[in-house]
PDB file of C-alpha atoms and ligand atoms in Angstrom:
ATOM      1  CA  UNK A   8     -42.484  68.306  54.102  1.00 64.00           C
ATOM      2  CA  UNK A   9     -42.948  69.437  57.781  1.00 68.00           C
ATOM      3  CA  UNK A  10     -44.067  66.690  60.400  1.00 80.00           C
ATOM      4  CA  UNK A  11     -47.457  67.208  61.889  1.00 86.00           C
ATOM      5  CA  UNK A  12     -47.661  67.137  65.345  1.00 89.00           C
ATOM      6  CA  UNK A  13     -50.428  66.176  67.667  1.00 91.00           C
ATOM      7  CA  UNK A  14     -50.209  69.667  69.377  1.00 91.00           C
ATOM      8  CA  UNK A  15     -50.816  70.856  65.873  1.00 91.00           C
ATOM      9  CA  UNK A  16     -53.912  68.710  65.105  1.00 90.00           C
ATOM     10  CA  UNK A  17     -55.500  69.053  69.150  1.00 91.00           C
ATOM     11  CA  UNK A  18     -54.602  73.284  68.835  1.00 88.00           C
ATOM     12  CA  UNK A  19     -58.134  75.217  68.252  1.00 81.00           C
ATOM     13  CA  UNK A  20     -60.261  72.173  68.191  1.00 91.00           C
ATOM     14  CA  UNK A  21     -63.738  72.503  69.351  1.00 90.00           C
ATOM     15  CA  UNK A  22     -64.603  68.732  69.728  1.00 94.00           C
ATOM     16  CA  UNK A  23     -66.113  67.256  73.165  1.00 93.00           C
ATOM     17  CA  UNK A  24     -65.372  63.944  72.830  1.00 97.00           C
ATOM     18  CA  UNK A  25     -63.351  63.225  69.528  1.00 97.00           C
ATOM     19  CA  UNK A  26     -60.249  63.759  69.927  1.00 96.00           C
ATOM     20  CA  UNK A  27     -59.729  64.958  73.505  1.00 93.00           C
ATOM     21  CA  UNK A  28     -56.503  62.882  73.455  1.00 95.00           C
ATOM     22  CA  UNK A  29     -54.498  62.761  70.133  1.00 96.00           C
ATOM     23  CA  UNK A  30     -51.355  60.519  69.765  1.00 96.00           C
ATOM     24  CA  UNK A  31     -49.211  60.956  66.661  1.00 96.00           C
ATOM     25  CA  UNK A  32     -46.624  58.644  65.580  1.00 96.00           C
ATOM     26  CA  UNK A  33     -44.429  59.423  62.692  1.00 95.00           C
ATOM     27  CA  UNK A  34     -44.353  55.766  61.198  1.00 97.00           C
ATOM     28  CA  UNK A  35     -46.490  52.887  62.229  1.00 98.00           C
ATOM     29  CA  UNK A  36     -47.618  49.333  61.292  1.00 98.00           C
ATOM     30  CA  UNK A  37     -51.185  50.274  61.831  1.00 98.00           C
ATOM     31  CA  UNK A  38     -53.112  52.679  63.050  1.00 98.00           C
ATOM     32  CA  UNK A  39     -55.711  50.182  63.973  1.00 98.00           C
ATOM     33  CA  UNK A  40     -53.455  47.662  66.064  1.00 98.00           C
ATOM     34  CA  UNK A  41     -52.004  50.932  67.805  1.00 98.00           C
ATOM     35  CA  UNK A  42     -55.409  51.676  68.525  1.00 98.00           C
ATOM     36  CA  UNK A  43     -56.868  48.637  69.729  1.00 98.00           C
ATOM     37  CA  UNK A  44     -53.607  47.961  71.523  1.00 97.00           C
ATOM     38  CA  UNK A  45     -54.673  51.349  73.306  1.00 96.00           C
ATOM     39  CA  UNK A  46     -58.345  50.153  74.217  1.00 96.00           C
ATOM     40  CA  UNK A  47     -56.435  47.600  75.893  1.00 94.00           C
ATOM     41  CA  UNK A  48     -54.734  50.029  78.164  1.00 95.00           C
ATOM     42  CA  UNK A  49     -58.034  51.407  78.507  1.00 92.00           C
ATOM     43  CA  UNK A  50     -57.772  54.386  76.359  1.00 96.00           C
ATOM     44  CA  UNK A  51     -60.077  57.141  76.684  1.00 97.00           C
ATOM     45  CA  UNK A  52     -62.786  57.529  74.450  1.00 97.00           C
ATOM     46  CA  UNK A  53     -62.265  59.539  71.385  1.00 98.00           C
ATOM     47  CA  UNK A  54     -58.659  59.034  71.312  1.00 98.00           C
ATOM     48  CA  UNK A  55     -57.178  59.792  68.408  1.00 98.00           C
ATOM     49  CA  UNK A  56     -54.264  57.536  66.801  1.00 98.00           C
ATOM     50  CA  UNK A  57     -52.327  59.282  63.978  1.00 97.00           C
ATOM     51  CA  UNK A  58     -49.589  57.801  61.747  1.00 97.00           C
ATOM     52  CA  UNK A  59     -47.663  60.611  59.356  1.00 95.00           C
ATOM     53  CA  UNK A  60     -47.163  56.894  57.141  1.00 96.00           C
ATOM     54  CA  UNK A  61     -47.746  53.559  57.695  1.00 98.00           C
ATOM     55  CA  UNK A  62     -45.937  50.485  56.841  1.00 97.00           C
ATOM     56  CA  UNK A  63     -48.621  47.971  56.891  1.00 97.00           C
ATOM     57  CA  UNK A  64     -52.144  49.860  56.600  1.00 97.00           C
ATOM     58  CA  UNK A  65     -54.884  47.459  55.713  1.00 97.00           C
ATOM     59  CA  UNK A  66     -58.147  47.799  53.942  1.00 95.00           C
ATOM     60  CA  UNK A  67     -61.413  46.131  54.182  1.00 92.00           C
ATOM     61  CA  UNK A  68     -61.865  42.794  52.622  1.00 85.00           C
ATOM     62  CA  UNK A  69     -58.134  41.938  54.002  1.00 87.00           C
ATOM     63  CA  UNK A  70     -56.634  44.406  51.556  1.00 90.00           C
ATOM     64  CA  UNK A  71     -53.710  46.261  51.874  1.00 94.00           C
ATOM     65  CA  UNK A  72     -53.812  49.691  52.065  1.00 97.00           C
ATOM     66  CA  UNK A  73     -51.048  52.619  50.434  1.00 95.00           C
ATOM     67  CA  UNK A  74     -50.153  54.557  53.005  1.00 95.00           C
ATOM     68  CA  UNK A  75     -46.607  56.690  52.843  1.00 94.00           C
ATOM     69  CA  UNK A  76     -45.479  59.754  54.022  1.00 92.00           C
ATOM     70  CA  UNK A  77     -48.088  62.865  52.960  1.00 91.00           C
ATOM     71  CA  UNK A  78     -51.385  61.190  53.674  1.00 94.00           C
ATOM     72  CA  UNK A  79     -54.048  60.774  56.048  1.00 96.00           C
ATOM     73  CA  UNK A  80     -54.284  57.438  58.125  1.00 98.00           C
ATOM     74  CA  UNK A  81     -55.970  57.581  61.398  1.00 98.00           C
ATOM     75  CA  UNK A  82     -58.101  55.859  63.746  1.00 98.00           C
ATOM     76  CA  UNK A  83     -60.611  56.698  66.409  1.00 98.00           C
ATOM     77  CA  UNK A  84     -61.241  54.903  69.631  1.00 98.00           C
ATOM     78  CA  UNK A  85     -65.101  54.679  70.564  1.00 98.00           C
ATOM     79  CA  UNK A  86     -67.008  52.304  73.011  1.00 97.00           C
ATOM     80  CA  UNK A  87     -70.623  52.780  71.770  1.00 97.00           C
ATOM     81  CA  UNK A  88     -73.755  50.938  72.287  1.00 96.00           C
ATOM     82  CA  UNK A  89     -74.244  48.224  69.965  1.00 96.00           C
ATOM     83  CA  UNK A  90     -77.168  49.931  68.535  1.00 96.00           C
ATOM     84  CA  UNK A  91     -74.952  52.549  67.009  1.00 97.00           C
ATOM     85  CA  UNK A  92     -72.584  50.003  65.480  1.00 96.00           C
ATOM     86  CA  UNK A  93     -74.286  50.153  62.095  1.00 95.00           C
ATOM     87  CA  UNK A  94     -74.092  54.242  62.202  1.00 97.00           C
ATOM     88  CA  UNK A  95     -70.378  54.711  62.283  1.00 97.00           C
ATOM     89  CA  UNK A  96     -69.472  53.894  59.394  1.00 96.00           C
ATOM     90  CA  UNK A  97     -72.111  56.252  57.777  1.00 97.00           C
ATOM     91  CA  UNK A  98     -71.091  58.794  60.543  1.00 98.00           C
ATOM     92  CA  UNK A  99     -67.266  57.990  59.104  1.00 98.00           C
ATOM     93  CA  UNK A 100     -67.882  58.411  55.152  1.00 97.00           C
ATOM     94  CA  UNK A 101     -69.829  61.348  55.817  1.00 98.00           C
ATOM     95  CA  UNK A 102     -67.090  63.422  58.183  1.00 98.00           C
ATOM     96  CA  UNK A 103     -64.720  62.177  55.450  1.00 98.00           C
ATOM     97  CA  UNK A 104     -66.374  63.179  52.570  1.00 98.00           C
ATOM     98  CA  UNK A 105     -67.233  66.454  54.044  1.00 97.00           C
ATOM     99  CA  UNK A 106     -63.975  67.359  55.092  1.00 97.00           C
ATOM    100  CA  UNK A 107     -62.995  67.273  51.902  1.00 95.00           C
ATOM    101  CA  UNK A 108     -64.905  69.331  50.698  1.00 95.00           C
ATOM    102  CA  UNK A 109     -64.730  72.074  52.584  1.00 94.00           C
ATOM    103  CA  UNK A 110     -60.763  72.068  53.074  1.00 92.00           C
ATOM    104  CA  UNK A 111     -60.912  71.509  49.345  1.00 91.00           C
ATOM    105  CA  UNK A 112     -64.072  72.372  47.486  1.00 90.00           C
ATOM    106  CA  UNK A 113     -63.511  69.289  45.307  1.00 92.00           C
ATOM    107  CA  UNK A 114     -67.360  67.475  45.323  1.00 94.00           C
ATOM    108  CA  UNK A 115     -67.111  64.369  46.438  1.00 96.00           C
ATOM    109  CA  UNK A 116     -69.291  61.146  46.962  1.00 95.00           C
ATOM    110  CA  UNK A 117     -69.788  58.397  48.825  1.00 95.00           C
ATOM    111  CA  UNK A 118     -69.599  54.335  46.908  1.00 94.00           C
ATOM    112  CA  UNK A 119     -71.766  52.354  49.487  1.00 93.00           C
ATOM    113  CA  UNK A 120     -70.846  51.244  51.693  1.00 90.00           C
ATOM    114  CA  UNK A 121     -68.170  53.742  52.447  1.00 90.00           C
ATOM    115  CA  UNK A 122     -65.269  54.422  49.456  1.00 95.00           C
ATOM    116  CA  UNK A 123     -65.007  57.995  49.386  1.00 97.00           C
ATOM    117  CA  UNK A 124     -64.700  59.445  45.942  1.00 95.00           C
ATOM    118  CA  UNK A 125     -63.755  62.295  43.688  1.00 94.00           C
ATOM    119  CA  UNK A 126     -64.236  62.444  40.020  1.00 92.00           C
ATOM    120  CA  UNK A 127     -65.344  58.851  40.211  1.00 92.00           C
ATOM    121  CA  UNK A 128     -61.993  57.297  41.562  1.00 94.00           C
ATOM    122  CA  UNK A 129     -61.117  56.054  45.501  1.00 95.00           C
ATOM    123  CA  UNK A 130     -59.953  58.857  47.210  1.00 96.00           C
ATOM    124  CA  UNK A 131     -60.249  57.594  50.792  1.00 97.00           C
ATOM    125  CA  UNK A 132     -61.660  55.064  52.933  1.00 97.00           C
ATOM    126  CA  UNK A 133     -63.477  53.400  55.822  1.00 97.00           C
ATOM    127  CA  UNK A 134     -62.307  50.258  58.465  1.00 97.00           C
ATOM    128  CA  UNK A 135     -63.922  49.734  61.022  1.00 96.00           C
ATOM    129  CA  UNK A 136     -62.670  46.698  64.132  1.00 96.00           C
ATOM    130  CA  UNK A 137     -65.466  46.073  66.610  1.00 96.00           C
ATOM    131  CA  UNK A 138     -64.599  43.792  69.573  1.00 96.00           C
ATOM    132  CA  UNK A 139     -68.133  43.688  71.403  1.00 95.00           C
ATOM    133  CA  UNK A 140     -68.737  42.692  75.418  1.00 93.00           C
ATOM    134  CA  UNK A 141     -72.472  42.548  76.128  1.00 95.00           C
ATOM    135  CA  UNK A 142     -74.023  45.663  74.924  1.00 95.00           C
ATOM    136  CA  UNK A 143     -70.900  47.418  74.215  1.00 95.00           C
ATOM    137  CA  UNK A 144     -68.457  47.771  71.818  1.00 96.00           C
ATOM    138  CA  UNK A 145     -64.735  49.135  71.375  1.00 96.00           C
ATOM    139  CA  UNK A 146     -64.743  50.420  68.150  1.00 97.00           C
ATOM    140  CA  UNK A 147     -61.627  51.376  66.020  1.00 98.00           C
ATOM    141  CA  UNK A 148     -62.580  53.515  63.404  1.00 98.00           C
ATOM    142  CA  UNK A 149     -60.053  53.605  60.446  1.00 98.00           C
ATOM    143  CA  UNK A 150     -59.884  56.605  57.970  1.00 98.00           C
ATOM    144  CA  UNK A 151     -57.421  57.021  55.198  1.00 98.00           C
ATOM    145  CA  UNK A 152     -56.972  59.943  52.697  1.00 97.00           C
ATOM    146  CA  UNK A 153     -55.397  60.238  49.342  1.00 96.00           C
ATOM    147  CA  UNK A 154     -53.439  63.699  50.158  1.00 94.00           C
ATOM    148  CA  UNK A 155     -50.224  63.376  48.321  1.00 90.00           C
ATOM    149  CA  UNK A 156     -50.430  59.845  46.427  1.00 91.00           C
ATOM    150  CA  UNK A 157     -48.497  59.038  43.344  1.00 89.00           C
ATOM    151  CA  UNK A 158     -51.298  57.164  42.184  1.00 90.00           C
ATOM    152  CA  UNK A 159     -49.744  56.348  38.690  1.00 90.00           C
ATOM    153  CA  UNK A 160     -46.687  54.827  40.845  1.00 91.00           C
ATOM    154  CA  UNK A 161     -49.022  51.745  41.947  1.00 92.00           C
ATOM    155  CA  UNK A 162     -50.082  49.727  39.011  1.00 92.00           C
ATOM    156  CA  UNK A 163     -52.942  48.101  41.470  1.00 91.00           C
ATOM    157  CA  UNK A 164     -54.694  50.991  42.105  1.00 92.00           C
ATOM    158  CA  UNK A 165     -53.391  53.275  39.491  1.00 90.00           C
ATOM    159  CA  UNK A 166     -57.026  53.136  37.070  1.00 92.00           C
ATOM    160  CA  UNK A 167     -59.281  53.488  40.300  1.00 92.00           C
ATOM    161  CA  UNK A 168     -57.447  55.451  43.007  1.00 94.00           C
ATOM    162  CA  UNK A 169     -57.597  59.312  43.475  1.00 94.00           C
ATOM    163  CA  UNK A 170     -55.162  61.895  45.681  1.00 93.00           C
ATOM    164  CA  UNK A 171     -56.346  65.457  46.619  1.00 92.00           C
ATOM    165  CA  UNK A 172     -54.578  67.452  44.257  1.00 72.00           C
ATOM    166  CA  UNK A 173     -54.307  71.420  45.736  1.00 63.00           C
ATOM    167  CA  UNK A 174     -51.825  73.771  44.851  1.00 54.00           C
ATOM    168  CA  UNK A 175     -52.188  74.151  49.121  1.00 62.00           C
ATOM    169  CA  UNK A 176     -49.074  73.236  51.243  1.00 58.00           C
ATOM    170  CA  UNK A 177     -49.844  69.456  51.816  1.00 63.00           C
ATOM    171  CA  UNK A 178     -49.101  69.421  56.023  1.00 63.00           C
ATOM    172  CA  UNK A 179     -51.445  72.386  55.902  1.00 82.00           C
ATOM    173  CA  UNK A 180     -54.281  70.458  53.600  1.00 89.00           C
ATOM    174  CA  UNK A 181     -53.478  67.282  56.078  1.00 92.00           C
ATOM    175  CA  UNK A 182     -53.918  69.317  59.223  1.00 92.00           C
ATOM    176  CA  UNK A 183     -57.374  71.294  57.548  1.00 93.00           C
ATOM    177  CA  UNK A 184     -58.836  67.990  56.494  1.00 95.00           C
ATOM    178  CA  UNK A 185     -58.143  66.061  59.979  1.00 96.00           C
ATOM    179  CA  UNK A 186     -59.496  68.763  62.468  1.00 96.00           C
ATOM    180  CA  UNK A 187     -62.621  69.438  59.686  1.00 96.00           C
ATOM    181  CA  UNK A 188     -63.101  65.449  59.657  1.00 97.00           C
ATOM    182  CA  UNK A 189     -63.142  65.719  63.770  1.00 98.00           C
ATOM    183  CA  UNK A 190     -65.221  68.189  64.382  1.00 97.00           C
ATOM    184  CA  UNK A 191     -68.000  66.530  61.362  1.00 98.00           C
ATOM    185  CA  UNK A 192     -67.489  62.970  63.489  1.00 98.00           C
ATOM    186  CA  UNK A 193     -67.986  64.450  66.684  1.00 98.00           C
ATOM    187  CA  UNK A 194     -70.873  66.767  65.946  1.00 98.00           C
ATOM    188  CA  UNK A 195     -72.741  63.800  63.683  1.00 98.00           C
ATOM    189  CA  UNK A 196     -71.854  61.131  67.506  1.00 98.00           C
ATOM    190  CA  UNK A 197     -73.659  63.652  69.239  1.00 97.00           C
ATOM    191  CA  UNK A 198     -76.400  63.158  66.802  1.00 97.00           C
ATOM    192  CA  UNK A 199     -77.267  59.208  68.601  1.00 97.00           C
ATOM    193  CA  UNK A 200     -79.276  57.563  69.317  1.00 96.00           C
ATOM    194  CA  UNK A 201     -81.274  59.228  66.911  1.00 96.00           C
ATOM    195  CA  UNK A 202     -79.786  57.921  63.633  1.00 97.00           C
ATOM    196  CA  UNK A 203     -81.855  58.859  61.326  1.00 97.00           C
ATOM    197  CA  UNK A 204     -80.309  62.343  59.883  1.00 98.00           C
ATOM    198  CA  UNK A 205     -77.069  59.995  59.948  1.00 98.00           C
ATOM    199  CA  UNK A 206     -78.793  57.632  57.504  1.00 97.00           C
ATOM    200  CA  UNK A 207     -80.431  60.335  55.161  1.00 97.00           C
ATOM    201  CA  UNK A 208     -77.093  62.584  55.119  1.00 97.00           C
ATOM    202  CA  UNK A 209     -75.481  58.839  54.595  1.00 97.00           C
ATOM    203  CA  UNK A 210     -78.105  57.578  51.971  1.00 96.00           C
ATOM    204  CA  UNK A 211     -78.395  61.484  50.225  1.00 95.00           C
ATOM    205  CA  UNK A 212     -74.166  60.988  49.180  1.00 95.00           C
ATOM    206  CA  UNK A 213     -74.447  57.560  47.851  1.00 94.00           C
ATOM    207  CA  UNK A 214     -73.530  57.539  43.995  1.00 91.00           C
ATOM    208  CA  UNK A 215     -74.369  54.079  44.154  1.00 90.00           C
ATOM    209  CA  UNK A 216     -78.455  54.172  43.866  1.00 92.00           C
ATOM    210  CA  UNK A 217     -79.876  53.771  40.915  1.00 91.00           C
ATOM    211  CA  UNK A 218     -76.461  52.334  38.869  1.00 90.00           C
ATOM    212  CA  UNK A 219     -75.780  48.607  37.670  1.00 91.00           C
ATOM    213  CA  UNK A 220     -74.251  46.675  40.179  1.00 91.00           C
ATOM    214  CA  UNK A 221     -72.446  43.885  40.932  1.00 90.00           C
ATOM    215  CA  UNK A 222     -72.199  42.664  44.194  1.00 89.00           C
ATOM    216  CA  UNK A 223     -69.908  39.600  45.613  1.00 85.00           C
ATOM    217  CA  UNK A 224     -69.339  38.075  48.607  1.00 78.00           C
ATOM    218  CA  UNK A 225     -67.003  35.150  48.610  1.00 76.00           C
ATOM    219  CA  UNK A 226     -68.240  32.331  45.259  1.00 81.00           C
ATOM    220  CA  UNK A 227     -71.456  34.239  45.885  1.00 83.00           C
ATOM    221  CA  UNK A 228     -72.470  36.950  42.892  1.00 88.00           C
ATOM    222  CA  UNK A 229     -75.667  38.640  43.013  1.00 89.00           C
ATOM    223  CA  UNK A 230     -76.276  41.393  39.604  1.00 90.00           C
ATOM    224  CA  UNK A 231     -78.970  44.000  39.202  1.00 92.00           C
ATOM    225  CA  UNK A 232     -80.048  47.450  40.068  1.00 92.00           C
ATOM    226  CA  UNK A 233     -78.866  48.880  43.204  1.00 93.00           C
ATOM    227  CA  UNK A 234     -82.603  50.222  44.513  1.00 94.00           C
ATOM    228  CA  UNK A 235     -82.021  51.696  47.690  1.00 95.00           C
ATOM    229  CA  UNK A 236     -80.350  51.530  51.379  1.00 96.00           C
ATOM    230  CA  UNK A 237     -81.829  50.852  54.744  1.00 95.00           C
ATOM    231  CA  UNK A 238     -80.866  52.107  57.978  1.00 95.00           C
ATOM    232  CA  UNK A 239     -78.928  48.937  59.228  1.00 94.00           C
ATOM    233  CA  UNK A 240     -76.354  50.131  55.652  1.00 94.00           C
ATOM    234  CA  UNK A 241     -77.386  47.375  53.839  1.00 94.00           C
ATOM    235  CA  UNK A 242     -77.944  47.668  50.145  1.00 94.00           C
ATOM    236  CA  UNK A 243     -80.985  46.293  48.222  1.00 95.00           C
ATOM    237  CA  UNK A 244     -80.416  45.072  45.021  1.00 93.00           C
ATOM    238  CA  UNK A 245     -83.246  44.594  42.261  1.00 95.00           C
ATOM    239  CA  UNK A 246     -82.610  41.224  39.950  1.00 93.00           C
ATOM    240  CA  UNK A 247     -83.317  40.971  36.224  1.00 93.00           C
ATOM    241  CA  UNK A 248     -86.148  38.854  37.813  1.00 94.00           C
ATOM    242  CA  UNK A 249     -87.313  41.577  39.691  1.00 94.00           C
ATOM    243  CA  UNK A 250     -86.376  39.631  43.521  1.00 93.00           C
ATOM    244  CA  UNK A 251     -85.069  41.509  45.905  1.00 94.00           C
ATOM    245  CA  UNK A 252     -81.636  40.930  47.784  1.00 92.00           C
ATOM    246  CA  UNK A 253     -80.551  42.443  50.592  1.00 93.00           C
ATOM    247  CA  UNK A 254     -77.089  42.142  50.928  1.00 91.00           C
ATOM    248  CA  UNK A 255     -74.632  43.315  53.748  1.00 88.00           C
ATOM    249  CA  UNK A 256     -71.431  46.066  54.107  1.00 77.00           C
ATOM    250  CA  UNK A 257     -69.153  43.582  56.304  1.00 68.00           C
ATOM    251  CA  UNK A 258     -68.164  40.610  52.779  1.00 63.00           C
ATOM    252  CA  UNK A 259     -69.154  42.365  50.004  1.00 69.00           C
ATOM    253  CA  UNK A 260     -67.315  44.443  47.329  1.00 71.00           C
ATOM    254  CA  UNK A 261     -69.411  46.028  44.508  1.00 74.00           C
ATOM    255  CA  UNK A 262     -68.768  46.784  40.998  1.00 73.00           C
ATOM    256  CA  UNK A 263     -70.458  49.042  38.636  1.00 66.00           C
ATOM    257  CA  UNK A 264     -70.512  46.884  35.587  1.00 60.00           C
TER     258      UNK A 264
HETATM  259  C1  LIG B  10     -60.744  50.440  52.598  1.00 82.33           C
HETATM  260  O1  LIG B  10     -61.310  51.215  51.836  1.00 82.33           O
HETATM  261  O2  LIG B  10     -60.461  49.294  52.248  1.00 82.33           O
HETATM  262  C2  LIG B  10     -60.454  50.897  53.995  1.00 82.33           C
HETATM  263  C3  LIG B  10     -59.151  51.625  54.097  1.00 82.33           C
HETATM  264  C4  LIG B  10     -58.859  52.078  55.509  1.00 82.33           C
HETATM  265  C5  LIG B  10     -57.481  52.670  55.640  1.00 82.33           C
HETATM  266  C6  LIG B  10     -57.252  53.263  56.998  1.00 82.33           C
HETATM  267  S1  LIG B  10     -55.769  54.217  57.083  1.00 82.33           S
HETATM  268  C7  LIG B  10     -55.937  54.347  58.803  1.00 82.33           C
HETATM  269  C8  LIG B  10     -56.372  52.986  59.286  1.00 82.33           C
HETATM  270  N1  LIG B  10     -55.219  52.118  59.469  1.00 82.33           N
HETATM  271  C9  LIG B  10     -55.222  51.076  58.636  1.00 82.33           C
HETATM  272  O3  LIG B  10     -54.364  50.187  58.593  1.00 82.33           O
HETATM  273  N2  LIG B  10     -56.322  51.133  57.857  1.00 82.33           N
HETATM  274  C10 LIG B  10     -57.145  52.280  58.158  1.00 82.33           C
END
């Protein structure tokens, strides 16, 4: 399988901000602790860190994350306003899940707060690190992609995880997907301050409203109807009781049950 190569990724992109610098590494830990390591150094904004695999990718809710050779893992380097915070990672799901299908034509959904799905299953997903001074924040913004995952070779994952199956030459599907998913993040950035056709394009891909849920956040378990979204990304869940509870993206993981 051919190497992609930063001058690969950065030729023919039309993006203003993301991705004005793109730094590939064939193997890393982490794209995020390259990346923050970077804001550090005082990277510029909408740097781009790529890793062809990665040896210790993690998730959200201090999971691991699968990451070898013939998928996407990449993080983005932002120092927004702390008003956007809550946007990016509806601004992330939504580049994600569009990208895919457009390079792929496979439809594709979003499981709040950000698990991007095909045919049901966890095809890619969201991190995001903010370290915030004042009013601003250094954001890394983690994306991984299921491109060319053995999915059956990982017990853990192998009844809920997805890979983009294409008959397409995977470095060609990788490259597609990346520069789609860049130009979709940097034209829905542009879109702030104004959030709100963030948090409708966000809120329209959700396959979560309206389904059973079960939400939990450390010995905390809160069951009912998932009713709707509001802009901060929270999710507001209706109780047998009829109660409301709001409950937030940053502890929680949610089961349909
Ligand atoms: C999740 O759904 O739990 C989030 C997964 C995020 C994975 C990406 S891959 C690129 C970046 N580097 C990491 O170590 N994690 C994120």
């Amino acid at each position: 399988m051919p190497e992609l190569t930063a001058s690969l990724i950065a030729a023919a992109l039309k993006t203003t901000l993301i991705g004005r610098k793109i730094v590939y590494f064939p193997v890393l830990k982490s794209t995020m602790d390259t990346a923050r390591q970077q804001t550090q150094e005082k990277a510029a904004e909408g740097t781009v860190v790529i890793a062809g695999e990665q040896t210790g990718g993690r998730g959200r809710l201090k999971q691991t994350w699968l990451s070898p050779r013939g998928n996407i893992a990449l993080s983005i380097i932002l120092y927004p306003d702390i008003t956007a915070l809550p946007y990016l990672m509806m601004i992330a799901s939504l580049a994600a899940a569009q990208s895919i299908e457009a390079t792929t034509g496979t439809k594709t959904q979003i499981k709040w707060p950000n698990d991007i799905l095909t045919g049901g299953k966890k095809v890619g997903g969201i991190l995001i690190e903010n370290e915030v001074k004042g009013s601003q924040a250094a954001s890394i913004i983690g994306i991984g992609i299921n491109v060319d995952l053995n999915v059956s070779d990982y017990p853990e994952i192998k009844d809920t995880a997805a890979s983009l199956k294409s008959a397409r030459d995977k470095t060609d599907l990788r490259l597609d997907i990346i520069k789609s998913l860049l130009t979709e993040f940097d034209r829905l950035y542009h879109l702030l301050p104004d959030g709100k056709p963030i948090y409708s394009a966000w809120r329209d891909r959700l396959s979560t409203l309206g389904q059973k849920v079960k939400a939990t956040a450390g010995n905390h378990v809160i069951e009912g109807i998932a009713e709707s979204v509001d802009e901060s990304g929270a999710l507001v869940i209706r109780g047998p009781d009829g109660s409301l509870t709001k409950v937030v993206a940053g502890d929680v993981t949610l089961k349909r049950n």
